[in-house]
PDB file of C-alpha atoms in Angstrom:
ATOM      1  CA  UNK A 166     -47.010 -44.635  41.209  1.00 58.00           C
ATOM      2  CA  UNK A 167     -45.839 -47.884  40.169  1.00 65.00           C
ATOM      3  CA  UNK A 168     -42.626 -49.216  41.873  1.00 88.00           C
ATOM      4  CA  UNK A 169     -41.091 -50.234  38.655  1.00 93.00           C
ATOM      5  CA  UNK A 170     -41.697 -47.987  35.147  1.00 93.00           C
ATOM      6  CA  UNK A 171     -40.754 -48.984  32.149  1.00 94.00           C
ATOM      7  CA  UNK A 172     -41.422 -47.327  28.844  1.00 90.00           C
ATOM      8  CA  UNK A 173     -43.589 -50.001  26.984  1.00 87.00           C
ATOM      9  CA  UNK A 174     -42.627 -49.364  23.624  1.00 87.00           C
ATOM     10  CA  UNK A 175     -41.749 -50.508  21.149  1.00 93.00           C
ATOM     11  CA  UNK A 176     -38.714 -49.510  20.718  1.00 96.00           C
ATOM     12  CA  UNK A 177     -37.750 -49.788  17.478  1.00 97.00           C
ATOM     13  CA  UNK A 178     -34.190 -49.146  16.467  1.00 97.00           C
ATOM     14  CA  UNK A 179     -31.885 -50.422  13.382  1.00 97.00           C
ATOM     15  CA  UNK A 180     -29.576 -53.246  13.109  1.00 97.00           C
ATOM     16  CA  UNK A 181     -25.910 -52.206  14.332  1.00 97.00           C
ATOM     17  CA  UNK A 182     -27.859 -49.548  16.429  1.00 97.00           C
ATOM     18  CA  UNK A 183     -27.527 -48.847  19.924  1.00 97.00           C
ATOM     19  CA  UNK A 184     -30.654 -49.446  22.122  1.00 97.00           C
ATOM     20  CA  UNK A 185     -30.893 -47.951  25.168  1.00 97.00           C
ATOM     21  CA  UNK A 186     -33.455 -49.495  27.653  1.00 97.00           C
ATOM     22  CA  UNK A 187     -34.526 -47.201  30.784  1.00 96.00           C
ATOM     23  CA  UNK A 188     -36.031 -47.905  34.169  1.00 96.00           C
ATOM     24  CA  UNK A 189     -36.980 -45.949  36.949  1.00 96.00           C
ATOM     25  CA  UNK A 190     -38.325 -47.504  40.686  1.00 95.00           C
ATOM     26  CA  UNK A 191     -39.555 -46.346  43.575  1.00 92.00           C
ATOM     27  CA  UNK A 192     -38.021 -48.456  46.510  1.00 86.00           C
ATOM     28  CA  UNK A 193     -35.164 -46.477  48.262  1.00 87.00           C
ATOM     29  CA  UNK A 194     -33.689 -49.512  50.004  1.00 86.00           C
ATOM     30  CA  UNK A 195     -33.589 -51.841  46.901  1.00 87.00           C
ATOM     31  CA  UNK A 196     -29.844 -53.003  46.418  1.00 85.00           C
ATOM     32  CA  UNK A 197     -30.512 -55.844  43.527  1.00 90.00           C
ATOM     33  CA  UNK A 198     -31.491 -55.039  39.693  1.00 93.00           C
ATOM     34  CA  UNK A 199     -31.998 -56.847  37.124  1.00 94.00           C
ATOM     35  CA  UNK A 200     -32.503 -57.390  33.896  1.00 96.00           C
ATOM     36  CA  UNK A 201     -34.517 -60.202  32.205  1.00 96.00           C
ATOM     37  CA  UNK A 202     -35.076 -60.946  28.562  1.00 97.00           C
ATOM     38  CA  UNK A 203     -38.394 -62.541  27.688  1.00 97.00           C
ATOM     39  CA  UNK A 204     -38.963 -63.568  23.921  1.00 96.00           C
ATOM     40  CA  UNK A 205     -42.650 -63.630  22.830  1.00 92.00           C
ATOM     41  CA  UNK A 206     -44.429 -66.562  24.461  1.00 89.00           C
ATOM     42  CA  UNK A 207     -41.322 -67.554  26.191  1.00 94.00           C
ATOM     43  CA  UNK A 208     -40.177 -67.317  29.842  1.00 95.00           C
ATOM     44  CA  UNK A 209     -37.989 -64.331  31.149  1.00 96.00           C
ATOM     45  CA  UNK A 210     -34.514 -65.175  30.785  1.00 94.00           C
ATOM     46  CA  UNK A 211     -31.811 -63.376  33.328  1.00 93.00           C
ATOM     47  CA  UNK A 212     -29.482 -61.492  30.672  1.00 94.00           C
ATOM     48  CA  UNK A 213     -27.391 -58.829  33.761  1.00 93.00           C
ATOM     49  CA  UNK A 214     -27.837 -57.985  37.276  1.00 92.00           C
ATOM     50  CA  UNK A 215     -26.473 -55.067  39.231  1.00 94.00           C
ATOM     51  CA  UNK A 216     -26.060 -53.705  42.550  1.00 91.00           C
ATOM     52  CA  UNK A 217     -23.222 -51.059  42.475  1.00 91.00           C
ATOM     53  CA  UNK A 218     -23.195 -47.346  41.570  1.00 94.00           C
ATOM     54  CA  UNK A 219     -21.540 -47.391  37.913  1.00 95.00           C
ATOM     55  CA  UNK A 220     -21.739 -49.165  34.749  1.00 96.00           C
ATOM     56  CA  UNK A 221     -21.209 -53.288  34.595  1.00 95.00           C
ATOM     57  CA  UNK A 222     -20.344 -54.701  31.194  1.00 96.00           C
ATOM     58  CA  UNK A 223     -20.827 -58.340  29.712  1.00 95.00           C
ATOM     59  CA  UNK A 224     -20.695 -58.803  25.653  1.00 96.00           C
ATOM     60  CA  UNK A 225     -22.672 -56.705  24.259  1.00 97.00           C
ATOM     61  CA  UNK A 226     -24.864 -55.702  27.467  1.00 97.00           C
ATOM     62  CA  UNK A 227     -24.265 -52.519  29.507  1.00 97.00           C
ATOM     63  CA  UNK A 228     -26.442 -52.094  32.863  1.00 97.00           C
ATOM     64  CA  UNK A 229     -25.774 -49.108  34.517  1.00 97.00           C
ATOM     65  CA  UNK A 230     -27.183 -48.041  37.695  1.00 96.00           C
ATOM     66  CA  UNK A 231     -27.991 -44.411  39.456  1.00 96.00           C
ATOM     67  CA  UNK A 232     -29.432 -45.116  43.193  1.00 94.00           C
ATOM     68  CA  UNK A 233     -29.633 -41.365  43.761  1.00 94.00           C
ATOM     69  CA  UNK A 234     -31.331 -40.736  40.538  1.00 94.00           C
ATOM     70  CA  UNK A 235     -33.585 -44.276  41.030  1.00 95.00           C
ATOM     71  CA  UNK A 236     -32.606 -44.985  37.374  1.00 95.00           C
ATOM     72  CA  UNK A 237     -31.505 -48.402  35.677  1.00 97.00           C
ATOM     73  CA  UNK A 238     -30.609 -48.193  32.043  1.00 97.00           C
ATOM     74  CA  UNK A 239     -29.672 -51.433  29.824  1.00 98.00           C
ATOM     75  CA  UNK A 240     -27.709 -50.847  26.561  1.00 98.00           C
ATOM     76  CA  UNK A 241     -27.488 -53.143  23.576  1.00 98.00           C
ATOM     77  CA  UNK A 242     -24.527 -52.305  21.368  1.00 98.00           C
ATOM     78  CA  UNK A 243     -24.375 -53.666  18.119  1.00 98.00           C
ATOM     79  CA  UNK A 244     -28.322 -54.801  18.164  1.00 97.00           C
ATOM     80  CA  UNK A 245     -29.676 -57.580  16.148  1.00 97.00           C
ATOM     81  CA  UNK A 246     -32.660 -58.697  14.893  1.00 96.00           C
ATOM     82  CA  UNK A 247     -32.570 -61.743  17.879  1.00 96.00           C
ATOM     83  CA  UNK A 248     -32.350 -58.407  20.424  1.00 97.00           C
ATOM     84  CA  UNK A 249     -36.270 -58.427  19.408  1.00 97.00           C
ATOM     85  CA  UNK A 250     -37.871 -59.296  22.777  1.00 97.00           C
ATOM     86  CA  UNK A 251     -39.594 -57.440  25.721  1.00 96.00           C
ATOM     87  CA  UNK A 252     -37.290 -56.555  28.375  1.00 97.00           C
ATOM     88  CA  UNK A 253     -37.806 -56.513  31.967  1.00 96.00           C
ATOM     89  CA  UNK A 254     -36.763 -54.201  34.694  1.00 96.00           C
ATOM     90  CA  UNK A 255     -37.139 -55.510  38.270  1.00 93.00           C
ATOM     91  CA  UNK A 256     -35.212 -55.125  41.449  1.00 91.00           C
ATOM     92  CA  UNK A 257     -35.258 -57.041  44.697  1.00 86.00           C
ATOM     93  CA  UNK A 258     -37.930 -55.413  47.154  1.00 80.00           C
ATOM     94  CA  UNK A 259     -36.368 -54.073  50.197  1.00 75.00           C
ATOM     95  CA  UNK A 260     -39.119 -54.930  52.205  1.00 71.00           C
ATOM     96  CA  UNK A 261     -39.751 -58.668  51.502  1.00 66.00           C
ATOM     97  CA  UNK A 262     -37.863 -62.005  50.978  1.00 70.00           C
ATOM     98  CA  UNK A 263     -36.200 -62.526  47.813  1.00 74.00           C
ATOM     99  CA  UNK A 264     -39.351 -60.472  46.659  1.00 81.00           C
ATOM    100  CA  UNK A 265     -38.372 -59.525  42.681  1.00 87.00           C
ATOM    101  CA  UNK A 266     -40.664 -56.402  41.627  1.00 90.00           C
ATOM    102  CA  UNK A 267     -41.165 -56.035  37.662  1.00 92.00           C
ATOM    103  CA  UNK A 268     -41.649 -53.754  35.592  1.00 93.00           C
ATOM    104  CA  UNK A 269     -44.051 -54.159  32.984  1.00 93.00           C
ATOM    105  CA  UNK A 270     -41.484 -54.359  30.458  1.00 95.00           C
ATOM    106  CA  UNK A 271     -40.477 -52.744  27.155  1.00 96.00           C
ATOM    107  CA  UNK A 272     -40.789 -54.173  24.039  1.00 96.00           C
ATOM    108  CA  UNK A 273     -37.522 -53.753  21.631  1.00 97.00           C
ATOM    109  CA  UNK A 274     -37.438 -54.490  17.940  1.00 97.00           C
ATOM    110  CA  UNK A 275     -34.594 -54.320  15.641  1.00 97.00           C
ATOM    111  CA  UNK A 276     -35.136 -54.111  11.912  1.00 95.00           C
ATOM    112  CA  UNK A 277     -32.489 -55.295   9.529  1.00 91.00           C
TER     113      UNK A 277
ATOM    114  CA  UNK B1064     -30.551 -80.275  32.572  1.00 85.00           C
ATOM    115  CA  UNK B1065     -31.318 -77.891  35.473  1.00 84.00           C
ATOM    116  CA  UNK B1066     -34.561 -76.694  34.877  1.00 94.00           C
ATOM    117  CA  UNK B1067     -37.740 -75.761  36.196  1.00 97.00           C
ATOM    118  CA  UNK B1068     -40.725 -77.810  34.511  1.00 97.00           C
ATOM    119  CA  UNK B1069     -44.434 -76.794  34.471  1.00 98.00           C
ATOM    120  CA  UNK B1070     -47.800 -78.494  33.424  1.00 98.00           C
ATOM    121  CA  UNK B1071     -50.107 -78.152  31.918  1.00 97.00           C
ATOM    122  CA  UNK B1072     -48.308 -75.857  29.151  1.00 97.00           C
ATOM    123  CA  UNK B1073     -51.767 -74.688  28.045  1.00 97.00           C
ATOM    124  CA  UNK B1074     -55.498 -75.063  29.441  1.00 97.00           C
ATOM    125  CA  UNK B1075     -58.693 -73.643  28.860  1.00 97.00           C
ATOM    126  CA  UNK B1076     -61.703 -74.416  31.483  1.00 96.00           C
ATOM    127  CA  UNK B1077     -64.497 -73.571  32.260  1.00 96.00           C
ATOM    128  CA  UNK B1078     -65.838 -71.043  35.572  1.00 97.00           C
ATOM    129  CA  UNK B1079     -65.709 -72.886  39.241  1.00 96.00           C
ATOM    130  CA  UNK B1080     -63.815 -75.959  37.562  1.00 97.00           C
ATOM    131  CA  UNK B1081     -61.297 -76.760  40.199  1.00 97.00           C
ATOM    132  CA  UNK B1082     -57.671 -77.003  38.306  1.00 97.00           C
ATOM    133  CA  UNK B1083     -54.202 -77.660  39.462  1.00 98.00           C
ATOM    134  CA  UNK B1084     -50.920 -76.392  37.588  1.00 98.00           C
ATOM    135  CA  UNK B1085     -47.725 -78.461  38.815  1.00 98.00           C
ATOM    136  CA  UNK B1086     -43.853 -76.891  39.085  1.00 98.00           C
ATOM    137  CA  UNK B1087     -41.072 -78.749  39.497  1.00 98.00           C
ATOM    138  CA  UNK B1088     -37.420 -78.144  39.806  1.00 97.00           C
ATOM    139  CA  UNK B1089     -34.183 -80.607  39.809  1.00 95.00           C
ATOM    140  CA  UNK B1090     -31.928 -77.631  41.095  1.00 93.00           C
ATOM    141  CA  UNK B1091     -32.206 -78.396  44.688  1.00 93.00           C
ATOM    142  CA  UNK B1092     -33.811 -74.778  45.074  1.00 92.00           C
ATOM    143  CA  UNK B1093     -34.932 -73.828  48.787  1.00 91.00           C
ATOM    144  CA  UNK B1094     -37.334 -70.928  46.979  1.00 91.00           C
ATOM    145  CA  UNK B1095     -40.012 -71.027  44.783  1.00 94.00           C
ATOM    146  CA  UNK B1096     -42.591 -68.433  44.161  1.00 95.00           C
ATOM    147  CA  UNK B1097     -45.311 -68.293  41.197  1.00 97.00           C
ATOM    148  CA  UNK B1098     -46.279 -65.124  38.922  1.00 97.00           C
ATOM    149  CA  UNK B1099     -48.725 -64.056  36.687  1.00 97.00           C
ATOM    150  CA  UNK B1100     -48.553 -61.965  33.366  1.00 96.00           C
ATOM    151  CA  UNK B1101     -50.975 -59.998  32.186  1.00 94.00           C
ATOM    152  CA  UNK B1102     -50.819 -57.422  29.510  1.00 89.00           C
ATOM    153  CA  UNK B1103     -49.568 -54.061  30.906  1.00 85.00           C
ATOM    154  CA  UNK B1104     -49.238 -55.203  34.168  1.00 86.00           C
ATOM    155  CA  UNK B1105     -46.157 -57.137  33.861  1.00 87.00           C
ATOM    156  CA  UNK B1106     -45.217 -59.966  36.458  1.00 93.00           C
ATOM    157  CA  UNK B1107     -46.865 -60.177  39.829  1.00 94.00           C
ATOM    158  CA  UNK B1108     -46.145 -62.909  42.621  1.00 93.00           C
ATOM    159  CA  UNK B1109     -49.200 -65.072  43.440  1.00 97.00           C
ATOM    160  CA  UNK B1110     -47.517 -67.311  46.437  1.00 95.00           C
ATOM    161  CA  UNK B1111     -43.963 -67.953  47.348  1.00 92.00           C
ATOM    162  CA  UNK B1112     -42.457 -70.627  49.550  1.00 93.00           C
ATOM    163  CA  UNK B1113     -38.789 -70.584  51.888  1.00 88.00           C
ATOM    164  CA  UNK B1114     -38.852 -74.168  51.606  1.00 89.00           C
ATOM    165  CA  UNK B1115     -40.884 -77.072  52.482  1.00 91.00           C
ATOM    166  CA  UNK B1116     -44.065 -76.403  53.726  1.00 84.00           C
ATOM    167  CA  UNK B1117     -43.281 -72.439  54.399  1.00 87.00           C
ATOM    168  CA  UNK B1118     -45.467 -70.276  51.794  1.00 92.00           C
ATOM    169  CA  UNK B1119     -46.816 -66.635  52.179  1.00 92.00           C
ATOM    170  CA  UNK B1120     -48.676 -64.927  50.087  1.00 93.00           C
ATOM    171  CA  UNK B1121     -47.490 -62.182  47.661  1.00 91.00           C
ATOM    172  CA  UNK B1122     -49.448 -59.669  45.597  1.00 91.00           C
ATOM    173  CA  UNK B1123     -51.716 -61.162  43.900  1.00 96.00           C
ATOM    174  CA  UNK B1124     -52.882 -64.071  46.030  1.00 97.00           C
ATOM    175  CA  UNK B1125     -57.018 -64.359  45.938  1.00 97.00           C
ATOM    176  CA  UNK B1126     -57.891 -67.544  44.224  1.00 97.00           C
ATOM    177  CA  UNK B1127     -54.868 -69.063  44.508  1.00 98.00           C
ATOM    178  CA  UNK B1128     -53.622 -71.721  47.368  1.00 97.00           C
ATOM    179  CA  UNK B1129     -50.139 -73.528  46.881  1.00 97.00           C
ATOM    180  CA  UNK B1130     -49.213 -76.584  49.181  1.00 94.00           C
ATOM    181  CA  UNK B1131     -45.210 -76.759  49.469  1.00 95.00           C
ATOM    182  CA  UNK B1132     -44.891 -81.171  50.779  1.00 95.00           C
ATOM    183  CA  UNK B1133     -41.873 -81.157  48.850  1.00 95.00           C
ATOM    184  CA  UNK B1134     -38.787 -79.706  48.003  1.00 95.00           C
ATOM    185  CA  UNK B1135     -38.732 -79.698  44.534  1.00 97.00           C
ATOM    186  CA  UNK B1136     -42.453 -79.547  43.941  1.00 97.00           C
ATOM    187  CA  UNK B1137     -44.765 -76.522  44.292  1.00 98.00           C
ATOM    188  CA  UNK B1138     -48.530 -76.461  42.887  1.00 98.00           C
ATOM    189  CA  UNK B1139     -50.621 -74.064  42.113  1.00 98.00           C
ATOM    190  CA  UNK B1140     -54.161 -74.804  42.861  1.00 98.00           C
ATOM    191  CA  UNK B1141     -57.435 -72.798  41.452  1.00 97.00           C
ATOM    192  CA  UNK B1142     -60.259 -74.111  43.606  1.00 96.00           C
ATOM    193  CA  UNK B1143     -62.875 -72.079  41.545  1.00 97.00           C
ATOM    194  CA  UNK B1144     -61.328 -70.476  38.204  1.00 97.00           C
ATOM    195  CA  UNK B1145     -62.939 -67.612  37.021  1.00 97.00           C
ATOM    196  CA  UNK B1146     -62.537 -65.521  33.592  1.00 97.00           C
ATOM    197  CA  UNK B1147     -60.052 -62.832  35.630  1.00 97.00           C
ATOM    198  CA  UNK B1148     -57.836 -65.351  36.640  1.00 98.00           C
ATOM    199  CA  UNK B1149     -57.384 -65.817  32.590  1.00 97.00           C
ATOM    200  CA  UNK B1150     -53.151 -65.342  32.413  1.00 97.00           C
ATOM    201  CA  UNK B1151     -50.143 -66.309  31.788  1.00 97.00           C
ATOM    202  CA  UNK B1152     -48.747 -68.334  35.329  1.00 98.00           C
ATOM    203  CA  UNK B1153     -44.382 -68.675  35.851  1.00 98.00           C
ATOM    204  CA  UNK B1154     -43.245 -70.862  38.240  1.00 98.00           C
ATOM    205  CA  UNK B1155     -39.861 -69.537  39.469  1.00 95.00           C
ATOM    206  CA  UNK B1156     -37.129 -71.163  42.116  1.00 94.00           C
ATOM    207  CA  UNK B1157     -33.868 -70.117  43.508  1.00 90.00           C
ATOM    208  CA  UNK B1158     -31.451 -70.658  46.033  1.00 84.00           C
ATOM    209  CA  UNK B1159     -31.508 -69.296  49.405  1.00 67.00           C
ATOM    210  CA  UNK B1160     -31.578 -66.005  49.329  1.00 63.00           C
ATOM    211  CA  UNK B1161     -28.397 -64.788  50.494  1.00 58.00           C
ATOM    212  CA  UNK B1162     -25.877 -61.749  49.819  1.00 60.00           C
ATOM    213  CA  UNK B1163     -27.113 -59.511  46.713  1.00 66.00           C
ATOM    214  CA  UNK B1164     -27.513 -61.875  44.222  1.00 73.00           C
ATOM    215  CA  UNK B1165     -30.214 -64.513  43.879  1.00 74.00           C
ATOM    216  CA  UNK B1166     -31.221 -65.779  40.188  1.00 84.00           C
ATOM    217  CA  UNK B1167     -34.491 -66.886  39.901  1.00 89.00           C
ATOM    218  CA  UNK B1168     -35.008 -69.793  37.088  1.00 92.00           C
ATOM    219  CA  UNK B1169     -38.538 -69.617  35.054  1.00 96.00           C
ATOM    220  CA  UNK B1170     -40.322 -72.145  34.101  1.00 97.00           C
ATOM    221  CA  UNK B1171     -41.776 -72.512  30.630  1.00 97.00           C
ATOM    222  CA  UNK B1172     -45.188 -70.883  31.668  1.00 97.00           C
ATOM    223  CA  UNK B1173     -49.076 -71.653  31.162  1.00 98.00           C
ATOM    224  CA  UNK B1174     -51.668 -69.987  29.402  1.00 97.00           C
ATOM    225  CA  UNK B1175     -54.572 -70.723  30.785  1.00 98.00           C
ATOM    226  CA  UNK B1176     -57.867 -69.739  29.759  1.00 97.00           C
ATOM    227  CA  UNK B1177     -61.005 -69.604  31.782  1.00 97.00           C
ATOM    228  CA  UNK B1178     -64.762 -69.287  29.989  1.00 96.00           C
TER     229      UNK B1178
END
């Protein structure tokens, strides 16, 4: 089992859309997510992190977080064609130092 | 500008060609750490380093050395390349880890290819 799953996609959904990203992990103890935008060719780009229970809002961006479940969800209200990038799931490992574990991403494309 | 710098951006070499990729940063950052993407597989840690000449290996480390004589410099050396090592190669840095939160910064990555 890999410690971080991600759906690979693509994702395809239409402008003005909702897109709803999903993550699952396997490391009890992890306390840090994130998420991390990476355009194609480009470098991953921190877009939200998360550590509590609950939902966490910035802009458009909704992380929300289930430790019980082991489930990290981002949502993209109001997607646009520049939403089109591969997003990354990854938490901080429990068991190292300032380890970040990724997923392998999913890939999200918005069609006007 | 705070940033995290990397070079070469591209390479292609040949097998058992020794090869050295440099990182930088100008954010003062105690941690740095390099990855590797490959298709499917997603980012995996190659080295990482507490600060100055502290490293440790991470997942993926056969291959690879790093030397950490500076702060804000961290190298990745390929003594003898071969075709697997063919990626994609981040360089990464952050603050002390401390508390929950700890951004890490990318650099602008490498492709390198190895025939």
């Amino acid at each position: 089992q890999k410690e971080v799953e991600q759906n690979s996609g693509p994702l395809s959904v239409p402008e003005g859309a909702i897109a709803s990203l999903n993550c699952t992990y396997s490391d009890r103890g992890s306390q840090s997510f994130f998420w991390y935008r990476q355009y194609s060719g480009k470098s991953p780009e921190l877009i939200m992190f998360i550590y509590s229970n609950g939902d966490k809002e910035d802009g458009r961006f909704t992380a929300q977080l289930n430790k019980a479940s082991q489930y990290v969800s981002l949502l993209i209200r109001d997607s646009q064609p520049s939403d089109s990038a591969t997003y990354l799931c990854a938490l901080r490992f429990s068991g190292g130092y300032n380890k970040l574990i990724f997923g392998a991403g999913t890939r999200l494309a918005v069609h006007p | 500008e705070a940033q995290v710098t990397q070079n070469p951006r591209y390479l292609i070499t040949v097998t058992g060609k020794k090869l050295t990729v440099t990182c930088s940063q100008n954010m003062n950052h105690e941690y740095m750490s390099w990855y590797r993407q490959d298709p499917g597989l997603g980012l995996r840690q190659i080295y990482y380093s507490m600060n100055v000449e502290v490293t440790d290996k991470g997942d993926v480390p056969e291959g690879y050395k790093v030397s950490r004589k500076e702060k804000r410099n961290f190298p990745l050396i390929l003594e003898s390349p071969s075709p697997n090592q063919t990626s994609l190669y981040f360089c990464a840095s952050s603050l002390v880890p401390g508390g929950l939160y700890n951004e890490q910064f990318f650099g602008p990555g490498t492709r390198l290819t190895v025939l």
